[in-house]
Coordinates of C-alpha atoms in Angstrom, one line a residue:
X1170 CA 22.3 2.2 1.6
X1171 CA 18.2 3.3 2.4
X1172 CA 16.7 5.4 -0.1
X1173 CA 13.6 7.1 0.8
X1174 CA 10.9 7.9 -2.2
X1175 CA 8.4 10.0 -2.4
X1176 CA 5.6 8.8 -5.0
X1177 CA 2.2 9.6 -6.1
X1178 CA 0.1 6.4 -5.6
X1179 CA -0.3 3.3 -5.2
X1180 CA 0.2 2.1 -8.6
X1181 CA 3.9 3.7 -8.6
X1182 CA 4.5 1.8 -5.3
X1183 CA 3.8 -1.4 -6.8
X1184 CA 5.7 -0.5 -10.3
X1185 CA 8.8 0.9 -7.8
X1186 CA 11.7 -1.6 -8.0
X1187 CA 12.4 -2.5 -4.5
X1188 CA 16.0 -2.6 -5.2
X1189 CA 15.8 0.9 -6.2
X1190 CA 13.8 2.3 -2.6
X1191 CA 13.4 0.5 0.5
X1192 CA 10.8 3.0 2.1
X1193 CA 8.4 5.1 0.1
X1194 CA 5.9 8.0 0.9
X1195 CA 2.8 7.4 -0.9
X1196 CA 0.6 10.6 -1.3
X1197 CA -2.0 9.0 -1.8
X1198 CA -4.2 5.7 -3.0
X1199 CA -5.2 6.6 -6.4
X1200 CA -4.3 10.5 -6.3
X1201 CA -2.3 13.1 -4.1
X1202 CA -4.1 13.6 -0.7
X1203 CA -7.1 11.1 -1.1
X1204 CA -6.4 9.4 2.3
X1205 CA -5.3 6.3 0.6
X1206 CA -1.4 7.3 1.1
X1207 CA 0.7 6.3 3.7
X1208 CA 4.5 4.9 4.4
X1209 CA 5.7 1.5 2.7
X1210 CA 9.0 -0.8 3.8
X1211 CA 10.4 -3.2 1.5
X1212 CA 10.1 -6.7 3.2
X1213 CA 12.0 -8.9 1.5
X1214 CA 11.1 -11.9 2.8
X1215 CA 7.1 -11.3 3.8
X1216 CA 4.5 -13.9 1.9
X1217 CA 1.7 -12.0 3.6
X1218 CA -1.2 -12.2 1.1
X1219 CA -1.7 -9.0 -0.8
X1220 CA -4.8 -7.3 0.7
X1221 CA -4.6 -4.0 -1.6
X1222 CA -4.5 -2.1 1.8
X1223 CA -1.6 -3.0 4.1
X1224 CA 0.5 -5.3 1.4
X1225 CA 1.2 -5.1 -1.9
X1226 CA 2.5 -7.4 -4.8
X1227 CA 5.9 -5.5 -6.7
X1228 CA 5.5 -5.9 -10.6
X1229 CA 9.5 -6.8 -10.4
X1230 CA 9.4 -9.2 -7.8
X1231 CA 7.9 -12.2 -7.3
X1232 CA 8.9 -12.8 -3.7
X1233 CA 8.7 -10.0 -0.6
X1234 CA 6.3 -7.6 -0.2
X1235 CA 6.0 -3.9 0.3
X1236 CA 4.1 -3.0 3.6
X1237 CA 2.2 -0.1 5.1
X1238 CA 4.3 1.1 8.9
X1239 CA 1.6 0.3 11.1
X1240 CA -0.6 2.5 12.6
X1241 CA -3.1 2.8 15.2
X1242 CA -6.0 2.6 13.2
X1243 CA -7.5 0.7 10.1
X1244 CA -8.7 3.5 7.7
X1245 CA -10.7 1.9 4.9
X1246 CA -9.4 4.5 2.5
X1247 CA -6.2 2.5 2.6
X1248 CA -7.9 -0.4 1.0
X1249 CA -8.6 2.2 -1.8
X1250 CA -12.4 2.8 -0.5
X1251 CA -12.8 6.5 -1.8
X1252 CA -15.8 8.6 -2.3
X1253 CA -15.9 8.9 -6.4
X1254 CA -14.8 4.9 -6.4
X1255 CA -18.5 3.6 -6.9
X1256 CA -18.9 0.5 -5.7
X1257 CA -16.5 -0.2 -2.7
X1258 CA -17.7 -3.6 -1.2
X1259 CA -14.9 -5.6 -1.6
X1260 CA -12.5 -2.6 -0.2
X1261 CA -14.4 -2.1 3.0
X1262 CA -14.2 -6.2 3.3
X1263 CA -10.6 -6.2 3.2
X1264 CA -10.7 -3.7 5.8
X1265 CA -13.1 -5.2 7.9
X1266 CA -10.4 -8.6 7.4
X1267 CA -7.3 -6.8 8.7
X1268 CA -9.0 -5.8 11.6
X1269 CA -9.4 -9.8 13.3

């Protein structure tokens, strides 16, 4: 049986026990409506390397991965590039690396 979530952030997605959701509405990256939100599948069998953006690690799994649906466009916000996040080098990098 699917489940469908809805969480807050990020960090509940990768705390989520895929067993428990297999697709999940993220509000948003760090908080509700920041642009870092999106929709997640559980792929069991992925061993795409985490980027913080597109794929992310669960903290109950070792293997599979849960990734963003794909979407028309790379939005750097995904990679958790926010306005009040200071430096955000190394998130617009990642960005930059999903695009090629």
């Amino acid at each position: 049986m699917q489940h469908l979530y809805a969480i807050t952030n990020i960090s509940e997605l990768q705390k989520l026990n895929p067993r428990d959701a297999e697709h999940v509405r993220v509000a948003g990256y760090r908080n509700p409506a920041d642009g870092g939100g999106g929709e997640f599948y559980w792929d069991v069998n992925s061993k795409l390397d985490v980027d913080q953006g597109h794929v992310f690690q669960s903290t109950h799994e070792i293997s599979g991965r849960w990734r963003r649906l794909p979407s028309a466009n790379i939005d750097v916000r995904h990679f958790g590039a926010l306005p009040s996040s200071g430096d955000v080098s190394n998130q617009l990098q990642k960005a930059l690396n999903a695009c090629v």
